[in-house]
Short mmCIF file of C-alpha atoms and ligand atoms in Angstrom, two decimals:
data_model
loop_
_atom_site.label_atom_id
_atom_site.label_comp_id
_atom_site.label_asym_id
_atom_site.label_seq_id
_atom_site.Cartn_x
_atom_site.Cartn_y
_atom_site.Cartn_z
CA MET A 1 9.08 -7.32 -24.48
CA LYS A 2 5.59 -5.69 -23.67
CA ILE A 3 4.36 -4.62 -20.47
CA LEU A 4 0.73 -3.52 -19.67
CA VAL A 5 0.52 -2.01 -16.15
CA VAL A 6 -3.27 -1.85 -14.97
CA GLY A 7 -4.11 1.11 -12.67
CA GLY A 8 -3.59 4.76 -12.64
CA GLY A 9 -2.27 6.23 -9.29
CA GLY A 10 1.09 7.02 -8.15
CA ARG A 11 1.94 3.52 -7.28
CA GLU A 12 1.26 2.69 -10.96
CA HIS A 13 3.41 5.44 -11.98
CA ALA A 14 6.39 4.12 -9.62
CA ILE A 15 6.09 0.89 -11.32
CA VAL A 16 6.32 2.21 -14.69
CA ARG A 17 9.12 3.89 -13.61
CA ALA A 18 11.04 0.74 -12.01
CA LEU A 19 10.01 -1.52 -14.99
CA SER A 20 11.59 1.20 -17.24
CA ARG A 21 14.85 0.76 -15.48
CA SER A 22 14.93 -2.84 -16.46
CA PRO A 23 17.76 -3.82 -18.74
CA LYS A 24 15.25 -5.98 -20.86
CA ASN A 25 14.34 -2.34 -21.79
CA PRO A 26 10.68 -3.47 -22.44
CA GLU A 27 7.73 -1.31 -24.09
CA LEU A 28 5.47 0.10 -21.36
CA LEU A 29 1.59 0.39 -22.00
CA CYS A 30 -0.75 1.91 -18.71
CA ALA A 31 -4.13 1.59 -18.49
CA PRO A 32 -5.81 4.04 -17.77
CA GLY A 33 -2.87 5.62 -16.48
CA ASN A 34 -2.95 9.20 -15.79
CA ALA A 35 -1.37 12.87 -17.09
CA GLY A 36 1.86 12.00 -15.69
CA ILE A 37 2.03 8.29 -16.39
CA ALA A 38 1.42 9.66 -20.09
CA ALA A 39 4.74 10.81 -19.94
CA ASP A 40 6.55 7.48 -19.37
CA ALA A 41 4.13 4.79 -20.64
CA ARG A 42 1.49 4.71 -23.71
CA CYS A 43 -1.62 5.41 -21.85
CA LEU A 44 -4.88 3.40 -22.95
CA PRO A 45 -8.77 3.84 -21.58
CA LEU A 46 -9.71 1.19 -19.55
CA ASP A 47 -12.71 0.39 -16.99
CA LEU A 48 -10.76 -1.25 -14.23
CA ALA A 49 -14.34 -2.89 -12.77
CA ASP A 50 -14.08 -5.67 -16.01
CA PRO A 51 -11.56 -7.91 -15.99
CA ALA A 52 -12.65 -9.04 -19.46
CA ALA A 53 -11.98 -5.63 -21.00
CA ILE A 54 -8.21 -6.18 -19.25
CA VAL A 55 -8.05 -9.41 -21.37
CA ALA A 56 -8.88 -7.87 -24.30
CA LEU A 57 -6.85 -4.92 -24.50
CA ALA A 58 -4.03 -7.33 -23.11
CA ARG A 59 -4.68 -9.60 -26.00
CA ASP A 60 -5.07 -6.37 -28.28
CA GLU A 61 -1.94 -5.16 -27.64
CA ALA A 62 -0.28 -8.62 -27.78
CA VAL A 63 1.51 -7.87 -24.34
CA ASP A 64 4.02 -10.35 -22.82
CA LEU A 65 2.92 -9.35 -19.25
CA VAL A 66 0.34 -7.55 -17.13
CA VAL A 67 1.19 -5.88 -14.07
CA ILE A 68 -1.97 -5.47 -11.99
CA GLY A 69 -1.40 -2.31 -9.44
CA PRO A 70 -5.07 -1.97 -7.83
CA GLU A 71 -7.02 -4.43 -5.59
CA GLY A 72 -10.20 -4.14 -7.88
CA PRO A 73 -9.18 -6.25 -10.70
CA LEU A 74 -7.13 -8.71 -8.50
CA VAL A 75 -10.67 -9.63 -6.25
CA ALA A 76 -12.59 -9.43 -9.11
CA GLY A 77 -10.46 -12.46 -10.96
CA ALA A 78 -8.56 -10.43 -13.60
CA VAL A 79 -5.30 -12.77 -12.93
CA ASP A 80 -7.42 -16.02 -13.09
CA GLU A 81 -8.89 -14.98 -16.42
CA LEU A 82 -5.65 -13.45 -17.98
CA GLU A 83 -3.85 -16.52 -17.18
CA ALA A 84 -6.65 -18.38 -18.39
CA ALA A 85 -6.34 -16.61 -21.71
CA GLY A 86 -2.66 -18.04 -21.99
CA ILE A 87 -1.34 -13.80 -20.93
CA ALA A 88 1.49 -13.75 -18.25
CA ALA A 89 -0.17 -11.61 -15.20
CA PHE A 90 1.52 -10.63 -12.09
CA GLY A 91 -0.76 -10.52 -8.83
CA PRO A 92 -2.44 -13.27 -6.95
CA GLY A 93 -5.77 -14.51 -8.29
CA ALA A 94 -8.88 -14.26 -6.84
CA ALA A 95 -8.72 -16.60 -4.26
CA GLY A 96 -5.42 -15.36 -2.92
CA ALA A 97 -7.05 -11.77 -3.08
CA GLN A 98 -9.28 -12.77 -0.65
CA LEU A 99 -6.82 -12.22 1.66
CA GLU A 100 -7.50 -8.18 0.99
CA GLY A 101 -10.84 -7.96 -0.24
CA SER A 102 -12.55 -9.69 3.05
CA LYS A 103 -11.31 -8.98 6.21
CA ALA A 104 -12.69 -11.88 7.77
CA PHE A 105 -11.41 -14.05 5.33
CA ALA A 106 -7.81 -13.03 6.51
CA LYS A 107 -8.50 -13.02 10.07
CA ARG A 108 -9.52 -17.08 9.73
CA ALA A 109 -6.41 -17.24 7.51
CA MET A 110 -4.45 -15.36 10.02
CA LEU A 111 -6.02 -17.75 12.97
CA ASP A 112 -5.29 -21.00 10.71
CA ALA A 113 -2.04 -20.21 9.93
CA GLY A 114 -0.80 -19.17 13.41
CA VAL A 115 0.09 -15.08 12.52
CA PRO A 116 -0.38 -13.13 15.23
CA THR A 117 -3.07 -10.79 14.97
CA ALA A 118 -5.60 -8.36 17.06
CA ASP A 119 -8.44 -10.37 18.76
CA TYR A 120 -12.07 -10.16 16.98
CA ARG A 121 -15.35 -10.93 16.42
CA VAL A 122 -17.44 -10.82 13.26
CA VAL A 123 -20.71 -9.29 13.25
CA ARG A 124 -23.61 -9.39 10.73
CA SER A 125 -25.98 -7.34 11.87
CA LEU A 126 -26.90 -4.11 13.87
CA ALA A 127 -28.29 -5.72 16.99
CA GLU A 128 -25.25 -8.22 16.93
CA GLY A 129 -22.91 -5.91 16.70
CA GLU A 130 -24.82 -3.74 19.98
CA SER A 131 -24.62 -6.58 21.99
CA ALA A 132 -21.15 -6.98 21.08
CA LEU A 133 -20.30 -3.58 21.89
CA ALA A 134 -21.28 -4.22 25.55
CA GLN A 135 -18.80 -6.76 26.22
CA GLN A 136 -15.85 -5.10 24.58
CA SER A 137 -13.29 -2.74 26.21
CA TYR A 138 -12.27 0.78 24.58
CA PRO A 139 -10.79 1.81 22.38
CA VAL A 140 -12.36 -0.65 19.75
CA VAL A 141 -11.56 -0.83 15.78
CA LEU A 142 -14.53 -1.59 13.87
CA LYS A 143 -14.11 -2.75 10.06
CA ALA A 144 -16.39 -2.95 7.16
CA ASP A 145 -15.76 -6.50 5.32
CA GLY A 146 -14.89 -5.74 2.10
CA LEU A 147 -12.77 -3.39 0.03
CA ALA A 148 -13.15 0.45 1.09
CA ALA A 149 -9.72 2.17 -0.18
CA GLY A 150 -8.54 2.46 3.22
CA LYS A 151 -11.38 4.20 4.61
CA GLY A 152 -13.80 1.58 6.13
CA VAL A 153 -11.75 1.54 9.48
CA ILE A 154 -13.21 3.44 12.35
CA ILE A 155 -11.29 3.88 15.78
CA ALA A 156 -14.28 4.46 18.53
CA SER A 157 -12.82 5.48 22.04
CA ASP A 158 -16.11 4.86 23.40
CA ILE A 159 -19.39 2.91 23.20
CA ALA A 160 -21.35 5.88 21.87
CA GLU A 161 -18.45 6.39 19.03
CA ALA A 162 -19.06 2.45 18.24
CA ARG A 163 -22.38 2.68 18.29
CA ALA A 164 -22.13 5.42 15.65
CA ALA A 165 -19.77 3.09 13.66
CA LEU A 166 -22.39 0.43 13.53
CA ALA A 167 -24.87 2.71 11.89
CA VAL A 168 -22.35 3.89 9.39
CA PHE A 169 -22.05 0.46 8.14
CA PHE A 170 -25.59 -1.02 8.79
CA THR A 171 -27.54 1.61 8.93
CA GLU A 172 -25.90 4.26 6.42
CA ARG A 173 -24.28 1.22 4.56
CA ARG A 174 -21.61 3.57 3.60
CA PHE A 175 -19.51 0.66 2.22
CA GLY A 176 -22.31 -1.34 0.76
CA PRO A 177 -23.75 -4.45 2.81
CA THR A 178 -21.21 -5.57 4.87
CA GLU A 179 -20.24 -7.83 7.67
CA VAL A 180 -18.37 -5.89 10.14
CA VAL A 181 -15.05 -7.15 11.79
CA ILE A 182 -14.79 -5.73 15.83
CA GLU A 183 -11.18 -5.73 17.25
CA GLU A 184 -9.02 -5.20 19.75
CA HIS A 185 -7.24 -1.59 19.45
CA LEU A 186 -3.45 -1.96 19.25
CA ALA A 187 -1.10 0.78 20.40
CA GLY A 188 2.24 0.97 18.81
CA GLU A 189 4.17 1.96 15.74
CA GLU A 190 3.13 0.43 12.22
CA LEU A 191 5.29 -1.07 9.74
CA THR A 192 4.78 -2.06 6.24
CA LEU A 193 6.50 -5.21 5.02
CA LEU A 194 5.81 -6.15 1.46
CA ALA A 195 7.03 -9.56 0.06
CA LEU A 196 7.27 -11.46 -3.67
CA CYS A 197 5.41 -14.43 -3.47
CA ASP A 198 5.66 -17.60 -5.94
CA GLY A 199 3.37 -19.85 -4.32
CA LYS A 200 5.90 -21.05 -2.41
CA ASN A 201 8.90 -18.79 -1.74
CA VAL A 202 8.98 -15.25 -0.03
CA VAL A 203 11.37 -12.85 -1.00
CA PRO A 204 11.12 -9.63 1.29
CA LEU A 205 11.33 -6.41 0.03
CA ALA A 206 12.70 -3.37 2.17
CA PRO A 207 10.54 -2.30 5.09
CA ALA A 208 8.79 1.25 5.10
CA GLN A 209 6.43 3.07 7.41
CA ASP A 210 3.27 4.66 6.26
CA TYR A 211 1.18 7.76 7.60
CA LYS A 212 -2.08 6.66 7.40
CA ARG A 213 -3.81 9.86 9.16
CA ILE A 214 -4.41 13.00 6.80
CA PHE A 215 -3.12 15.27 9.62
CA ASP A 216 0.54 15.78 11.47
CA GLY A 217 1.02 13.81 14.52
CA ASP A 218 -1.35 11.26 13.13
CA ALA A 219 -4.65 13.25 13.80
CA GLY A 220 -7.76 13.18 11.86
CA PRO A 221 -9.10 10.56 9.39
CA ASN A 222 -7.43 7.51 8.14
CA THR A 223 -6.48 7.99 4.23
CA GLY A 224 -4.98 5.70 1.65
CA GLY A 225 -1.54 6.84 2.81
CA MET A 226 -0.20 10.56 3.31
CA GLY A 227 3.26 9.58 3.29
CA SER A 228 6.23 6.91 3.74
CA TYR A 229 9.94 6.33 4.32
CA SER A 230 12.33 3.45 3.70
CA PRO A 231 14.25 1.82 5.12
CA VAL A 232 13.01 1.77 8.77
CA PRO A 233 15.19 2.33 12.03
CA GLY A 234 15.58 -1.04 13.52
CA VAL A 235 14.19 -3.36 10.80
CA ASP A 236 17.99 -4.95 9.84
CA PRO A 237 17.94 -7.85 7.50
CA ALA A 238 17.77 -10.38 10.26
CA ALA A 239 14.63 -8.74 11.66
CA LEU A 240 13.12 -8.66 8.16
CA GLU A 241 13.84 -12.43 7.96
CA ARG A 242 12.15 -13.18 11.19
CA LEU A 243 9.10 -10.75 10.69
CA THR A 244 8.67 -13.04 7.15
CA ASP A 245 9.03 -16.32 8.66
CA LEU A 246 6.45 -15.07 11.45
CA ILE A 247 3.87 -13.69 8.96
CA HIS A 248 4.29 -14.27 5.20
CA ARG A 249 5.64 -17.87 4.86
CA PRO A 250 3.04 -19.26 6.91
CA ILE A 251 0.16 -17.63 4.91
CA VAL A 252 1.90 -18.47 2.22
CA ASP A 253 2.24 -22.02 3.26
CA LEU A 254 -1.62 -22.19 4.08
CA MET A 255 -2.91 -20.66 0.57
CA ALA A 256 -0.80 -23.55 -1.17
CA SER A 257 -1.94 -26.35 1.62
CA ARG A 258 -5.70 -24.98 0.39
CA GLY A 259 -4.74 -25.51 -3.54
CA THR A 260 -4.83 -21.75 -4.02
CA PRO A 261 -1.12 -20.76 -4.09
CA PHE A 262 -0.29 -17.08 -3.58
CA HIS A 263 1.35 -15.38 -6.33
CA GLY A 264 2.26 -11.68 -6.55
CA VAL A 265 2.94 -9.11 -3.48
CA LEU A 266 2.03 -9.94 0.05
CA TYR A 267 1.63 -6.70 1.96
CA ALA A 268 1.67 -6.96 5.85
CA GLY A 269 0.46 -3.86 7.58
CA LEU A 270 1.71 -4.48 11.09
CA MET A 271 1.26 -2.82 14.84
CA LEU A 272 4.87 -3.20 16.60
CA THR A 273 3.04 -3.80 19.79
CA ALA A 274 4.20 -4.49 23.53
CA ASP A 275 3.71 -7.91 23.09
CA GLY A 276 5.48 -8.55 19.47
CA PRO A 277 4.34 -7.76 15.97
CA LYS A 278 0.84 -7.93 15.18
CA VAL A 279 -1.08 -7.67 11.47
CA LEU A 280 -3.36 -4.98 11.49
CA GLU A 281 -4.31 -6.12 7.60
CA PHE A 282 -3.19 -7.95 4.16
CA ASN A 283 -2.97 -6.43 1.08
CA THR A 284 -2.49 -8.19 -1.87
CA ARG A 285 -0.36 -5.58 -3.99
CA PHE A 286 1.92 -3.25 -3.64
CA GLY A 287 1.33 -0.57 -1.12
CA ASP A 288 0.18 3.09 -1.98
CA PRO A 289 2.51 5.13 -1.18
CA GLU A 290 4.92 2.62 0.21
CA THR A 291 5.59 1.68 -3.65
CA GLN A 292 6.87 5.18 -4.61
CA THR A 293 9.23 4.94 -1.80
CA VAL A 294 10.41 1.37 -2.11
CA LEU A 295 10.91 0.97 -5.69
CA PRO A 296 13.06 3.88 -6.21
CA ARG A 297 15.44 2.15 -4.11
CA LEU A 298 15.49 -1.40 -5.92
CA ARG A 299 18.49 -2.19 -7.65
CA SER A 300 17.23 -5.82 -8.84
CA ASP A 301 15.28 -5.86 -12.22
CA LEU A 302 11.33 -5.31 -11.26
CA VAL A 303 10.83 -7.46 -14.63
CA ALA A 304 12.49 -10.26 -13.81
CA LEU A 305 11.55 -10.60 -10.31
CA CYS A 306 7.37 -10.48 -11.87
CA LEU A 307 7.82 -13.19 -14.09
CA ALA A 308 9.67 -15.27 -11.55
CA SER A 309 6.76 -14.75 -9.23
CA ARG A 310 4.39 -16.63 -11.51
CA THR A 311 6.02 -19.94 -11.61
CA PRO A 312 6.07 -21.96 -8.51
CA GLY A 313 9.30 -22.22 -7.19
CA GLY A 314 10.50 -19.19 -9.58
CA LEU A 315 11.92 -17.34 -6.76
CA ALA A 316 13.79 -19.78 -4.90
CA GLY A 317 17.44 -18.52 -4.43
CA VAL A 318 16.39 -15.13 -5.34
CA ALA A 319 16.74 -11.94 -3.39
CA ALA A 320 15.54 -8.37 -4.01
CA GLU A 321 18.68 -5.79 -3.75
CA PHE A 322 18.12 -2.37 -2.38
CA ASP A 323 20.25 0.97 -2.56
CA ASP A 324 21.66 2.04 0.93
CA ASP A 325 20.16 5.23 0.09
CA TRP A 326 16.94 6.17 2.54
CA ALA A 327 13.69 7.12 0.49
CA VAL A 328 11.15 9.80 1.87
CA THR A 329 7.61 10.21 0.02
CA VAL A 330 5.52 13.03 0.68
CA VAL A 331 1.75 13.24 -0.42
CA LEU A 332 0.00 16.10 -1.63
CA ALA A 333 -3.74 15.89 -1.57
CA SER A 334 -6.49 18.16 -2.71
CA ALA A 335 -8.73 19.97 -1.09
CA GLY A 336 -11.48 17.86 0.70
CA TYR A 337 -9.64 14.56 0.94
CA PRO A 338 -10.06 11.51 2.48
CA GLU A 339 -14.11 12.49 2.47
CA SER A 340 -13.66 13.74 -0.86
CA GLY A 341 -11.36 15.31 -3.45
CA SER A 342 -11.56 18.16 -5.81
CA SER A 343 -10.37 18.32 -9.56
CA GLY A 344 -9.74 20.48 -12.63
CA ASP A 345 -7.44 22.79 -10.27
CA PRO A 346 -4.00 23.99 -12.12
CA ILE A 347 -0.73 22.52 -10.75
CA SER A 348 2.19 24.74 -10.56
CA GLY A 349 5.92 24.14 -10.15
CA LEU A 350 6.26 20.50 -11.44
CA ALA A 351 9.10 21.17 -13.74
CA GLU A 352 10.91 23.09 -11.14
CA ALA A 353 10.34 19.98 -8.51
CA ALA A 354 11.80 17.43 -10.79
CA GLY A 355 14.76 19.96 -11.62
CA ARG A 356 15.79 19.42 -7.90
CA GLY A 357 16.46 15.87 -8.24
CA ALA A 358 13.32 14.53 -7.03
CA GLU A 359 10.96 11.78 -8.14
CA VAL A 360 7.42 13.56 -8.92
CA VAL A 361 4.75 11.01 -9.48
CA HIS A 362 1.25 11.33 -10.41
CA ALA A 363 -1.51 9.95 -8.52
CA GLY A 364 -4.80 12.05 -9.39
CA THR A 365 -3.96 14.30 -12.09
CA ALA A 366 -5.09 15.01 -15.80
CA GLU A 367 -4.50 17.24 -18.74
CA ARG A 368 -6.72 20.14 -19.58
CA ASP A 369 -5.39 22.28 -22.65
CA GLY A 370 -1.95 21.41 -22.17
CA SER A 371 -1.35 21.77 -18.75
CA ILE A 372 -1.71 19.47 -15.72
CA VAL A 373 -4.63 19.69 -13.36
CA THR A 374 -5.99 17.71 -10.48
CA ALA A 375 -8.40 15.10 -10.55
CA GLY A 376 -9.09 13.62 -7.20
CA GLY A 377 -8.16 12.74 -3.87
CA ARG A 378 -4.09 12.19 -3.61
CA VAL A 379 -2.43 14.36 -6.65
CA LEU A 380 1.16 13.83 -6.69
CA ASN A 381 3.78 12.09 -4.69
CA VAL A 382 7.12 13.61 -4.33
CA THR A 383 10.14 11.08 -3.33
CA ALA A 384 13.52 11.65 -2.75
CA LEU A 385 16.59 9.73 -1.72
CA GLY A 386 19.36 10.50 0.50
CA PRO A 387 22.54 8.80 2.42
CA ASP A 388 20.51 9.42 5.56
CA PRO A 389 17.00 9.91 6.67
CA ALA A 390 17.53 13.79 7.23
CA SER A 391 18.79 14.74 3.90
CA ALA A 392 16.23 12.33 1.85
CA ARG A 393 13.34 14.01 4.11
CA ASP A 394 14.57 17.82 3.53
CA ALA A 395 15.08 17.12 -0.08
CA ALA A 396 11.70 15.58 -0.50
CA TYR A 397 10.06 18.63 1.30
CA ALA A 398 12.24 21.08 -0.57
CA ALA A 399 11.02 19.86 -3.86
CA ALA A 400 7.27 19.05 -2.73
CA ALA A 401 7.32 23.17 -1.51
CA LEU A 402 7.67 24.11 -5.05
CA ILE A 403 4.50 22.49 -6.55
CA ASN A 404 1.21 24.09 -5.62
CA PHE A 405 -2.41 23.89 -6.21
CA GLU A 406 -5.41 25.20 -4.60
CA GLY A 407 -6.16 23.79 -1.43
CA ARG A 408 -3.44 21.41 -1.43
CA GLN A 409 -3.07 19.33 1.81
CA MET A 410 0.31 17.98 2.93
CA ARG A 411 1.68 16.60 5.87
CA THR A 412 4.84 18.05 7.78
CA ASP A 413 6.07 15.13 9.87
CA ILE A 414 6.80 12.39 7.27
CA ALA A 415 9.81 10.64 8.31
CA ALA A 416 10.64 12.83 11.45
CA ARG A 417 10.65 10.26 13.84
CA ALA A 418 13.16 8.41 11.37
CA VAL A 419 15.37 11.37 11.32
CA ALA A 420 15.35 11.71 15.36
CA ARG A 421 16.24 8.03 15.84
CA HIS A 422 18.70 8.03 13.05
CA ARG A 423 20.52 10.54 14.67
CA GLU A 424 20.17 9.25 18.21
CA ALA A 425 21.68 5.96 16.70
CA SER A 426 24.53 8.14 15.22
CA GLN A 427 25.51 9.66 18.32
CA GLU A 428 25.29 6.51 20.13
CA ARG A 429 28.05 5.29 17.82
CA ASN A 430 30.06 8.32 17.77
CA PRO A 431 29.67 10.17 21.44
CA GLN A 432 30.86 13.63 20.47
P1 AMP B 501 -6.69 -1.67 8.11
O1 AMP B 501 -7.45 -1.10 6.61
O2 AMP B 501 -7.20 -2.93 8.62
O3 AMP B 501 -4.90 -1.79 7.75
O4 AMP B 501 -6.66 -0.41 9.03
C1 AMP B 501 -6.10 1.01 8.45
C2 AMP B 501 -5.62 1.79 9.78
O5 AMP B 501 -6.34 1.89 10.67
C3 AMP B 501 -4.17 0.85 10.32
O6 AMP B 501 -3.29 1.26 9.20
C4 AMP B 501 -4.08 1.36 11.54
O7 AMP B 501 -3.88 2.82 11.44
C5 AMP B 501 -5.84 1.63 12.04
N1 AMP B 501 -5.72 0.11 12.69
C6 AMP B 501 -6.56 -0.90 11.94
N2 AMP B 501 -6.95 -1.85 13.04
C7 AMP B 501 -6.37 -1.43 14.00
C8 AMP B 501 -6.25 -1.97 15.48
N3 AMP B 501 -6.73 -3.29 15.70
N4 AMP B 501 -5.62 -1.36 16.38
C9 AMP B 501 -5.13 0.04 16.00
N5 AMP B 501 -5.32 0.84 14.79
C10 AMP B 501 -5.77 0.06 13.92
N1 LIG B 502 -0.52 2.54 2.33
C1 LIG B 502 -1.88 1.67 2.48
C2 LIG B 502 -2.36 0.93 1.48
O1 LIG B 502 -1.57 0.72 0.16
O2 LIG B 502 -3.18 -0.13 1.31
#
């Protein structure tokens, strides 16, 4: 069996590693991949923006399955084109990918399906936005409608900041021509729930928590994600089923009723508010870095799960099994991230970190004269497993401390809350 993974970040490296653990022992290709993925899969050049190029590569290499990592090719219809060419592909078609590709589409779908989310309105111009701001309570959240790599969301604490945000979207056009979603600010803790969908059935994966802001204590601008852990205290299997019934199943039913059944991963980013869980966003792919945390815990065969997701009803009666171990992932980013990122700086300590038993996957790296250098914003992800959150966290940070490069940025509080909560829960069970 020959599988092509499309993409070249930490998520794709984690997907390649998980596929390589399949009993089907697949031959793995990755396009474009990166310097780290090259050790685990044959990497090939590819223009991710061109679905026809993905089809041509899959055909030339006669692959049995294409697994698409990032949102861009999904929104551009790569899965539709692959399946039309008779090539099996994991992920939604363009219609399903709109749940991620357009925030306004996703909001309307949530209303239609009765899925709880923040109150909102969509504005199409600076003038319309300005008049909407006068009626808002603050803080308020402003979001570019289209894809923005996790960076198109601005939380404005007052009307002046909100006006400045409108200027970023409508005057500067930092995210191109776009509509803007203005939405109620929700307070609470975030939760990521990934689920596999076959157009009809929904199979939840292990819950995870992501750290979106660049600095400790959730300060600074939003990023693609600076670390994560799994599982999440309080989200037991019964809670996971309830949340999946509340959020994923109504959306999958809605998409099926519209004649655009949803296949692939439906990622729900939730806020656990005092009024119950509410959806912040849908993504239609594996999360980054949540995948680096969740897949090392997966015991089921990822190849079988991906294949089953393609067929309506393929996931009926299927469950995804996970290790009891906890996993913690720490992201190492380069100087300037998230506004920019730096490249070409030599990275030291990779072998030492892997020698400590951590999973080190590459996100933005390249090879130069036989050594590994930085190549972009998020550079590496270090994941460690352990029987409790403290040991997983300590092991991840011990390994991450061995890796260095110029300007390295790393949050030091990933999973700290989970450690504290787990300790409290254990003390309640076993009072001294
Ligand atoms: P999104 O891309 O919509 O998930 O937004 C990215 C991040 O912005 C989320 O993970 C939250 O941290 C934050 N965010 C988005 N929407 C809201 C909201 N309505 N209230 C509070 N924070 C939000
Ligand atoms: N970690 C957030 C995302 O994958 O969009």
